[in-house]
Amino acid sequence: TVFWSTSQGSLAQPTTVTDADGRTSNTVTTTGAGAVVVTASVPTEDEFVGASFTFTHNAGLASLPGLPVNEASVAEALDAACAALAGVGPLDPGQQDLVDQCQALAIASGSDPVAVNDALGEMLPDVAQTQADAGKVAAGAQFDNLNNRMMVLRSGAPVGPVSFSGLGLVMMGGRLPLADFGNALLSAAPGETFEPGADFGRWGLFLSGNIGRGEADPTRLTPRYDFDVEGLTAGADYRFSDRLVGGVALGYTRQDTELAGGQGSVDTEGLSLSFYGTWYRDNDWYLDGVLTLARNRFDQVRRIQYVLPGEVVDQRATADSSGTDLGTTLTFGRDFSLRGWTLGAYGRLAYTHQRFDAFEEQVDASLPGAGLALRVDERALDGFTTTLGGKATYAHSASWGVVLPYAELEWVQEHGDGAETFRGFFLDDPTRTPIRVLGDGLDSRYFRAGLGLSMVLGHGRSGFVAYDRIVARSGFSNQTLTLGLRWEF
């Protein structure tokens, strides 16, 4: 019989019995990182002399029980880096700090495993997880501006002279126009009308803008954050025939993303070039197409903040990076009139390809945590979305104007798992052991519903109120109330 004991952890069995070959084994589960001493003793019995054997094992941070998958990946990278640096000569400040963090985590692992878990979570590149969503929102804002323009073209409104589609509210679920103030300033005087092809021929110019706010709830693997976004689109189009219009547009997007609790931020600026076209028949079938190329720049800050026995870290890791987006959208549908009603049904196919350049973080070398700067590898994401929608508008005429209430509903499905995965490593890690960061995809099937009321009054006055929300999307909610007014002078 062999008696077992350990200095740190728990044994599967306190005693074991040797087999016919005189061999036996046991399993120890560590409760913290650092050296684990296991002793196996055989007592003196009859003519057999007792003996004792001691085994020493250096348990790594990755062996801590209950670590989430992303934090476990950070722990594995720290174990590899610090083991490699232990056998190296003089260390530079970043390498020495990395060793110091490993030692502080190992000391705290036995007494405060929750603090160790939190510290490992602080080392994750959370801000990089928001880049993909920032790119999607920017692309969506530009598409909404162009989609609004094509709707105007199909409505029979004149192509020229100049159209301002106005401001809109952009959330994670979509965009709603706020007002059409540019048209009000440049519209014709009362009683005057523009004829297609008159004065300005077949060419048309437009300017659209949007502003918005949104937020994403935290998931098991991704952080909570909110954002503000502003977009501007200017373009020119040409009417090839009464049924076909094509154009080109330039877009600018600015977005500020803030992680909850002051844990980081991403400021995004992007420029885009779009080609678009619409083919339609009055109150009948139509087909819209958009192709967009965009280049985005990301300025990001990651806060690294934790407290361990003998170690307090409060660092700001900064980085600049870029990315490109390619998106194409095809919408097909039909509108038809019925006793004052305009009813429409449509389907949409959308494909996006996002590529993010690699980046390296900068930290303050004079502060604790100087060895925690990361390099995040280049990565690419592909997305495919299908949408089915319908809209009903009713025109009611009165002596004082026209009232147009409407309702719309879309069913959206995002194909693929939607979860982003990328890799990085500590810049001061000589082994460059990868940190694999996994993300949680949002619910891929949901509805978008909207209600609104437009009014066209006398003397060039008009306005509307609209309500829009995402419905039945697990872990995400969004709703918008919008008011708009328009005057002609």
Coordinates of C-alpha atoms in Angstrom, one line a residue:
T1 CA 0.0 0.0 0.0
V2 CA 1.3 3.5 -1.0
F3 CA 0.2 6.5 1.0
W4 CA 0.0 9.8 -0.9
S5 CA 0.1 13.5 0.2
T6 CA 0.3 16.8 -1.6
S7 CA 1.1 20.4 -0.7
Q8 CA -1.4 22.0 -3.1
G9 CA -4.5 20.4 -4.6
S10 CA -6.4 17.3 -4.0
L11 CA -5.7 13.6 -4.7
A12 CA -7.9 11.2 -6.4
Q13 CA -7.1 8.6 -3.8
P14 CA -5.3 8.9 -0.4
T15 CA -3.8 5.4 -0.9
T16 CA -3.2 3.0 -3.7
V17 CA -2.1 -0.6 -4.1
T18 CA 0.7 -1.7 -6.4
D19 CA 0.0 -4.2 -9.2
A20 CA 1.8 -7.4 -9.9
D21 CA 4.7 -5.5 -11.4
G22 CA 5.0 -3.3 -8.3
R23 CA 3.6 -0.2 -10.0
T24 CA 0.9 2.2 -9.0
S25 CA -0.3 5.8 -9.8
N26 CA -2.5 8.6 -8.6
T27 CA -4.0 11.8 -9.9
V28 CA -3.6 15.3 -8.3
T29 CA -5.9 18.2 -9.1
T30 CA -4.1 21.5 -8.4
T31 CA -5.9 24.4 -6.8
G32 CA -3.5 27.1 -8.0
A33 CA -0.5 27.8 -10.2
G34 CA 3.1 27.2 -9.0
A35 CA 5.0 24.4 -7.6
V36 CA 3.0 21.3 -6.5
V37 CA 4.8 18.8 -4.3
V38 CA 3.4 15.2 -4.2
T39 CA 4.8 12.6 -1.8
A40 CA 4.4 8.9 -2.1
S41 CA 5.3 6.8 1.0
V42 CA 5.6 3.1 1.7
P43 CA 5.8 2.3 5.4
T44 CA 8.2 -0.3 6.9
E45 CA 6.4 -3.6 7.2
D46 CA 7.9 -6.9 8.3
E47 CA 11.1 -7.5 6.4
F48 CA 10.4 -4.6 3.9
V49 CA 12.0 -1.3 4.6
G50 CA 9.8 1.7 4.0
A51 CA 10.6 4.5 1.5
S52 CA 9.4 7.9 0.5
F53 CA 9.5 9.5 -2.9
T54 CA 8.8 13.2 -3.7
F55 CA 7.6 14.6 -7.0
T56 CA 7.6 18.3 -7.9
H57 CA 5.5 19.7 -10.7
N58 CA 5.2 23.3 -11.7
A59 CA 1.5 23.8 -12.4
G60 CA 0.7 26.4 -15.0
L61 CA -2.0 29.1 -15.0
A62 CA -3.8 27.1 -17.6
S63 CA -4.4 24.3 -15.1
L64 CA -6.6 26.5 -12.9
P65 CA -10.1 24.9 -12.8
G66 CA -13.1 26.7 -14.2
L67 CA -11.3 29.1 -16.6
P68 CA -13.5 30.3 -19.5
V69 CA -12.2 29.4 -23.0
N70 CA -10.7 32.8 -23.9
E71 CA -9.1 33.3 -20.5
A72 CA -7.6 29.8 -20.7
S73 CA -6.0 30.7 -24.0
V74 CA -4.4 33.7 -22.3
A75 CA -3.2 31.5 -19.5
E76 CA -1.6 29.1 -21.9
A77 CA 0.3 31.9 -23.6
L78 CA 1.6 33.2 -20.3
D79 CA 2.7 29.8 -19.2
A80 CA 4.7 29.3 -22.4
A81 CA 6.2 32.8 -22.4
C82 CA 7.3 32.8 -18.8
A83 CA 8.7 29.3 -19.0
A84 CA 10.8 30.4 -22.0
L85 CA 11.9 33.6 -20.4
A86 CA 13.0 31.8 -17.2
G87 CA 16.0 30.4 -19.0
V88 CA 17.0 33.5 -20.8
G89 CA 19.8 36.0 -19.7
P90 CA 19.1 39.6 -19.0
L91 CA 15.5 40.6 -19.8
D92 CA 14.3 43.8 -21.3
P93 CA 11.6 45.8 -19.3
G94 CA 8.7 44.3 -21.2
Q95 CA 9.9 40.7 -20.8
Q96 CA 10.7 41.3 -17.1
D97 CA 7.2 42.7 -16.6
L98 CA 5.7 39.6 -18.3
V99 CA 7.5 37.4 -15.8
D100 CA 6.4 39.6 -12.9
Q101 CA 2.8 39.2 -14.0
C102 CA 3.1 35.4 -14.2
Q103 CA 4.5 35.3 -10.7
A104 CA 1.8 37.6 -9.3
L105 CA -0.9 35.5 -10.9
A106 CA 0.7 32.2 -9.6
I107 CA 0.9 33.6 -6.0
A108 CA -2.8 34.8 -6.1
S109 CA -4.1 31.6 -7.8
G110 CA -4.3 29.7 -4.5
S111 CA -5.8 32.4 -2.4
D112 CA -8.0 34.4 -4.8
P113 CA -8.8 32.5 -8.0
V114 CA -11.6 35.0 -8.9
A115 CA -9.1 37.8 -9.1
V116 CA -6.8 35.7 -11.3
N117 CA -9.7 35.0 -13.6
D118 CA -10.6 38.7 -13.8
A119 CA -6.9 39.6 -14.5
L120 CA -6.7 37.1 -17.4
G121 CA -10.0 38.6 -18.8
E122 CA -8.4 42.1 -18.7
M123 CA -5.6 40.9 -20.9
L124 CA -8.1 39.9 -23.7
P125 CA -8.2 42.3 -26.8
D126 CA -11.9 43.1 -26.3
V127 CA -11.8 46.2 -28.5
A128 CA -10.8 44.1 -31.5
Q129 CA -14.0 42.2 -31.1
T130 CA -16.1 45.3 -31.8
Q131 CA -14.3 46.1 -35.1
A132 CA -16.5 43.8 -37.2
D133 CA -19.7 45.2 -35.9
A134 CA -18.4 48.8 -36.5
G135 CA -17.7 47.9 -40.1
K136 CA -21.1 46.3 -40.5
V137 CA -22.9 49.4 -39.1
A138 CA -20.9 51.7 -41.4
A139 CA -21.7 49.7 -44.4
G140 CA -25.3 49.5 -43.4
A141 CA -25.6 53.3 -43.1
Q142 CA -24.2 53.8 -46.6
F143 CA -26.6 51.2 -48.0
D144 CA -29.6 52.8 -46.4
N145 CA -28.6 56.2 -47.9
L146 CA -28.4 54.6 -51.4
N147 CA -31.6 52.6 -50.9
N148 CA -33.4 55.8 -49.9
R149 CA -32.2 57.4 -53.2
M150 CA -33.4 54.5 -55.3
M151 CA -36.8 54.6 -53.7
V152 CA -37.1 58.3 -54.6
L153 CA -36.1 57.5 -58.2
R154 CA -38.8 54.8 -58.4
S155 CA -41.4 57.0 -56.9
G156 CA -41.4 59.2 -60.1
A157 CA -39.8 62.2 -58.4
P158 CA -37.6 64.2 -60.8
V159 CA -34.0 63.2 -61.0
G160 CA -32.7 66.8 -60.7
P161 CA -31.9 69.4 -59.7
V162 CA -30.5 68.5 -56.3
S163 CA -31.9 66.1 -53.7
F164 CA -31.1 66.1 -50.0
S165 CA -32.4 62.9 -48.5
G166 CA -31.9 64.5 -45.1
L167 CA -30.9 63.0 -41.8
G168 CA -31.8 59.6 -40.5
L169 CA -31.5 57.6 -37.3
V170 CA -29.3 54.5 -37.7
M171 CA -29.4 51.7 -35.1
M172 CA -28.3 48.1 -35.2
G173 CA -31.6 47.3 -36.9
G174 CA -31.6 49.9 -39.7
R175 CA -32.2 53.5 -40.6
L176 CA -35.2 55.9 -40.6
P177 CA -35.1 59.4 -42.2
L178 CA -35.5 62.3 -39.9
A179 CA -36.2 65.1 -42.3
D180 CA -35.7 66.4 -45.8
F181 CA -34.4 69.9 -45.0
G182 CA -32.1 70.1 -48.0
N183 CA -35.0 69.7 -50.4
A184 CA -37.0 72.3 -48.6
L185 CA -34.3 74.8 -49.0
L186 CA -33.7 74.1 -52.7
S187 CA -37.3 73.2 -53.8
A188 CA -39.3 75.1 -56.3
A189 CA -41.5 77.9 -55.3
P190 CA -45.2 77.1 -54.8
G191 CA -47.0 76.3 -58.0
E192 CA -43.7 75.4 -59.8
T193 CA -42.8 71.9 -60.8
F194 CA -39.8 70.1 -62.3
E195 CA -40.2 67.9 -65.4
P196 CA -37.9 65.0 -65.8
G197 CA -35.3 65.9 -68.4
A198 CA -36.1 69.6 -68.2
D199 CA -33.2 72.1 -67.4
F200 CA -31.1 69.5 -65.7
G201 CA -31.5 66.7 -68.3
R202 CA -31.0 63.1 -67.3
W203 CA -28.4 63.8 -64.5
G204 CA -29.3 64.0 -60.8
L205 CA -27.3 64.9 -57.7
F206 CA -28.1 63.9 -54.1
L207 CA -26.8 64.3 -50.6
S208 CA -27.9 62.0 -47.7
G209 CA -26.9 62.0 -44.1
N210 CA -27.6 59.9 -41.0
I211 CA -26.9 59.9 -37.3
G212 CA -27.5 57.1 -34.9
R213 CA -26.9 55.3 -31.6
G214 CA -26.9 51.7 -30.7
E215 CA -25.8 49.2 -28.1
A216 CA -24.9 45.5 -27.9
D217 CA -25.6 43.4 -24.8
P218 CA -22.8 41.3 -23.4
T219 CA -22.6 37.6 -24.1
R220 CA -20.6 34.7 -22.6
L221 CA -17.6 35.7 -24.8
T222 CA -18.1 39.2 -26.0
P223 CA -18.3 42.5 -24.1
R224 CA -21.1 45.0 -23.8
Y225 CA -20.7 48.3 -25.8
D226 CA -22.5 51.2 -27.3
F227 CA -21.8 53.4 -30.3
D228 CA -22.6 56.7 -32.0
V229 CA -22.4 56.9 -35.8
E230 CA -22.7 59.6 -38.4
G231 CA -22.7 59.1 -42.1
L232 CA -22.8 61.2 -45.2
T233 CA -23.3 60.1 -48.8
A234 CA -23.1 62.3 -52.0
G235 CA -23.7 61.0 -55.5
A236 CA -24.7 61.5 -59.0
D237 CA -26.9 59.3 -61.2
Y238 CA -28.0 59.2 -64.8
R239 CA -31.4 58.2 -66.2
F240 CA -30.7 55.9 -69.2
S241 CA -34.4 55.4 -69.8
D242 CA -37.7 55.8 -68.1
R243 CA -37.1 52.5 -66.4
L244 CA -33.3 52.4 -65.8
V245 CA -31.2 54.7 -63.6
G246 CA -27.5 54.1 -62.6
G247 CA -25.2 56.2 -60.4
V248 CA -22.0 56.4 -58.4
A249 CA -21.7 57.8 -54.8
L250 CA -19.0 58.7 -52.3
G251 CA -19.6 58.0 -48.6
Y252 CA -18.0 59.1 -45.3
T253 CA -18.7 57.4 -42.0
R254 CA -17.6 58.3 -38.4
Q255 CA -18.3 56.0 -35.5
D256 CA -17.4 56.1 -31.8
T257 CA -17.6 52.8 -29.9
E258 CA -17.3 52.6 -26.1
L259 CA -17.0 49.4 -24.1
A260 CA -18.9 49.2 -20.9
G261 CA -17.1 50.2 -17.7
G262 CA -14.5 52.3 -19.5
Q263 CA -12.7 49.2 -20.7
G264 CA -11.8 50.6 -24.1
S265 CA -12.9 52.4 -27.2
V266 CA -12.7 52.2 -31.0
D267 CA -13.0 55.3 -33.1
T268 CA -13.7 54.5 -36.8
E269 CA -13.5 56.7 -39.9
G270 CA -14.3 55.3 -43.3
L271 CA -14.5 56.3 -46.9
S272 CA -16.6 54.4 -49.4
L273 CA -17.2 54.3 -53.2
S274 CA -20.5 52.8 -54.4
F275 CA -22.1 51.9 -57.7
Y276 CA -25.8 51.5 -57.8
G277 CA -28.7 51.1 -60.2
T278 CA -32.4 50.5 -60.3
W279 CA -34.7 49.0 -63.0
Y280 CA -38.4 49.4 -62.5
R281 CA -41.9 49.6 -63.9
D282 CA -44.4 52.0 -62.5
N283 CA -46.4 50.2 -59.7
D284 CA -44.9 46.9 -60.8
W285 CA -41.7 44.9 -60.5
Y286 CA -38.3 46.5 -59.7
L287 CA -34.7 45.4 -59.2
D288 CA -32.1 47.3 -57.3
G289 CA -28.4 46.6 -57.1
V290 CA -25.5 48.2 -55.0
L291 CA -21.8 47.5 -55.0
T292 CA -19.7 49.2 -52.3
L293 CA -16.0 49.3 -51.6
A294 CA -14.9 50.9 -48.3
R295 CA -11.7 51.6 -46.4
N296 CA -11.9 52.1 -42.7
R297 CA -9.4 53.4 -40.1
F298 CA -9.6 52.3 -36.4
D299 CA -8.1 54.1 -33.5
Q300 CA -8.5 52.0 -30.4
V301 CA -7.7 52.1 -26.7
R302 CA -7.8 49.0 -24.5
R303 CA -7.8 49.4 -20.7
I304 CA -5.9 46.8 -18.7
Q305 CA -6.8 47.2 -15.0
Y306 CA -6.6 44.6 -12.2
V307 CA -5.3 44.2 -8.6
L308 CA -3.4 41.2 -7.3
P309 CA -1.4 40.8 -4.0
G310 CA 1.7 42.8 -4.5
E311 CA 0.7 43.9 -8.1
V312 CA -1.5 46.7 -9.3
V313 CA -1.9 47.2 -13.1
D314 CA -3.6 50.1 -14.8
Q315 CA -2.4 50.4 -18.4
R316 CA -3.8 51.9 -21.6
A317 CA -2.8 49.9 -24.7
T318 CA -3.3 52.0 -27.9
A319 CA -3.2 50.9 -31.6
D320 CA -4.0 52.2 -35.0
S321 CA -5.2 49.9 -37.8
S322 CA -7.1 49.8 -41.1
G323 CA -9.5 47.5 -42.8
T324 CA -11.4 47.1 -46.1
D325 CA -15.0 46.2 -46.8
L326 CA -16.6 44.8 -50.0
G327 CA -20.4 44.6 -50.0
T328 CA -23.0 43.8 -52.7
T329 CA -26.8 43.9 -52.3
L330 CA -29.5 42.8 -54.7
T331 CA -33.2 43.7 -54.0
F332 CA -36.2 42.6 -56.0
G333 CA -39.8 43.4 -55.3
R334 CA -43.1 44.5 -56.6
D335 CA -45.4 47.4 -55.8
F336 CA -49.1 47.7 -56.8
S337 CA -52.0 50.0 -56.0
L338 CA -55.4 49.0 -54.7
R339 CA -58.1 51.7 -53.8
G340 CA -55.8 54.1 -52.2
W341 CA -53.4 51.5 -50.9
T342 CA -49.9 50.9 -52.1
L343 CA -48.8 47.4 -51.2
G344 CA -45.3 46.0 -51.8
A345 CA -43.3 42.9 -51.2
Y346 CA -39.6 42.4 -51.7
G347 CA -36.7 40.2 -51.1
R348 CA -33.0 41.1 -50.6
L349 CA -29.7 39.2 -50.8
A350 CA -26.6 40.8 -49.3
Y351 CA -23.0 39.6 -49.2
T352 CA -20.2 41.3 -47.3
H353 CA -16.4 40.6 -47.1
Q354 CA -14.5 42.4 -44.3
R355 CA -10.7 42.3 -43.9
F356 CA -8.9 43.8 -40.9
D357 CA -5.2 44.5 -41.0
A358 CA -2.9 43.3 -38.3
F359 CA -1.9 45.8 -35.5
E360 CA 0.5 46.1 -32.6
E361 CA -0.3 47.9 -29.3
Q362 CA 1.7 50.5 -27.6
V363 CA 1.8 50.7 -23.8
D364 CA 3.6 52.8 -21.1
A365 CA 6.9 51.0 -20.5
S366 CA 7.3 52.7 -17.1
L367 CA 4.2 51.2 -15.6
P368 CA 3.3 47.7 -14.4
G369 CA 1.7 45.7 -17.2
A370 CA 4.3 46.9 -19.8
G371 CA 4.7 43.4 -21.0
L372 CA 1.0 42.9 -21.8
A373 CA 0.9 44.6 -25.2
L374 CA -0.5 42.4 -27.9
R375 CA -0.2 41.9 -31.6
V376 CA -3.5 40.9 -33.3
D377 CA -3.2 39.0 -36.6
E378 CA -4.9 40.0 -39.8
R379 CA -8.3 38.4 -40.2
A380 CA -11.2 38.3 -42.7
L381 CA -14.9 37.7 -42.3
D382 CA -17.6 36.8 -44.8
G383 CA -21.3 37.3 -44.3
F384 CA -24.5 36.5 -46.2
T385 CA -28.0 37.8 -45.3
T386 CA -31.4 37.2 -46.8
T387 CA -34.4 39.4 -46.1
L388 CA -38.1 39.1 -46.9
G389 CA -40.2 42.2 -46.4
G390 CA -43.5 43.8 -47.0
K391 CA -44.9 47.3 -46.8
A392 CA -48.4 48.8 -46.9
T393 CA -49.2 52.5 -47.3
Y394 CA -52.6 54.2 -47.4
A395 CA -53.2 57.6 -48.9
H396 CA -56.1 59.6 -47.4
S397 CA -56.9 63.0 -48.9
A398 CA -58.5 65.8 -46.9
S399 CA -59.2 69.4 -47.5
W400 CA -56.1 70.4 -45.5
G401 CA -53.7 67.8 -47.1
V402 CA -52.8 64.2 -47.5
V403 CA -52.2 61.6 -44.7
L404 CA -50.1 58.5 -45.5
P405 CA -50.0 55.9 -42.7
Y406 CA -47.8 52.9 -43.3
A407 CA -46.6 49.7 -41.8
E408 CA -43.7 47.5 -42.8
L409 CA -42.3 44.1 -41.6
E410 CA -39.1 42.3 -42.5
W411 CA -37.8 38.8 -41.7
V412 CA -34.0 38.7 -41.7
Q413 CA -31.7 35.7 -41.6
E414 CA -28.0 35.9 -41.2
H415 CA -26.3 32.8 -42.6
G416 CA -23.3 31.2 -40.9
D417 CA -22.5 31.1 -37.2
G418 CA -21.8 34.9 -37.1
A419 CA -19.1 34.4 -34.4
E420 CA -15.8 36.1 -35.0
T421 CA -12.5 34.2 -34.2
F422 CA -9.1 35.8 -34.3
R423 CA -5.6 35.3 -32.9
G424 CA -2.9 37.4 -31.2
F425 CA 0.1 37.1 -29.0
F426 CA 2.1 39.0 -26.4
L427 CA 4.7 41.2 -28.1
D428 CA 7.3 40.2 -25.5
D429 CA 6.6 36.5 -25.7
P430 CA 9.6 34.8 -27.4
T431 CA 7.5 31.7 -28.2
R432 CA 4.7 33.8 -29.8
T433 CA 2.2 31.3 -28.4
P434 CA -1.2 32.3 -30.0
I435 CA -4.0 33.6 -27.9
R436 CA -7.2 32.4 -29.7
V437 CA -10.2 34.7 -29.0
L438 CA -13.6 33.3 -29.7
G439 CA -16.8 35.3 -30.0
D440 CA -20.5 34.7 -29.6
G441 CA -22.7 35.3 -32.7
L442 CA -25.9 37.2 -32.2
D443 CA -29.3 35.5 -32.9
S444 CA -29.3 35.1 -36.6
R445 CA -33.0 35.1 -37.2
Y446 CA -35.2 38.1 -36.3
F447 CA -37.9 40.5 -37.4
R448 CA -37.8 44.2 -38.0
A449 CA -41.2 46.0 -37.7
G450 CA -42.1 49.6 -38.3
L451 CA -45.1 51.9 -38.2
G452 CA -45.3 55.5 -39.5
L453 CA -47.5 58.4 -40.5
S454 CA -46.6 61.0 -43.1
M455 CA -48.5 64.2 -43.8
V456 CA -48.4 66.6 -46.7
L457 CA -50.0 69.9 -45.9
G458 CA -50.7 73.1 -47.8
H459 CA -48.1 75.8 -48.5
G460 CA -45.3 73.3 -49.0
R461 CA -45.4 71.9 -45.4
S462 CA -45.0 68.2 -44.6
G463 CA -44.0 65.9 -41.7
F464 CA -44.0 62.4 -40.4
V465 CA -43.7 60.3 -37.3
A466 CA -42.2 56.7 -37.4
Y467 CA -41.5 53.9 -34.9
D468 CA -39.1 51.0 -35.7
R469 CA -37.9 48.1 -33.6
I470 CA -36.1 44.7 -33.9
V471 CA -38.4 41.9 -32.7
A472 CA -37.6 38.4 -31.4
R473 CA -33.8 38.7 -31.5
S474 CA -32.4 37.0 -28.5
G475 CA -29.8 39.1 -26.6
F476 CA -30.4 42.2 -28.6
S477 CA -33.0 44.9 -28.6
N478 CA -33.5 48.1 -30.5
Q479 CA -36.3 50.6 -31.0
T480 CA -36.6 54.0 -32.5
L481 CA -39.2 56.8 -32.5
T482 CA -38.6 59.4 -35.2
L483 CA -40.2 62.8 -36.0
G484 CA -39.7 64.9 -39.1
L485 CA -40.9 68.2 -40.6
R486 CA -40.4 69.8 -44.0
W487 CA -41.1 73.2 -45.3
E488 CA -40.9 74.7 -48.8
F489 CA -40.0 78.4 -49.3

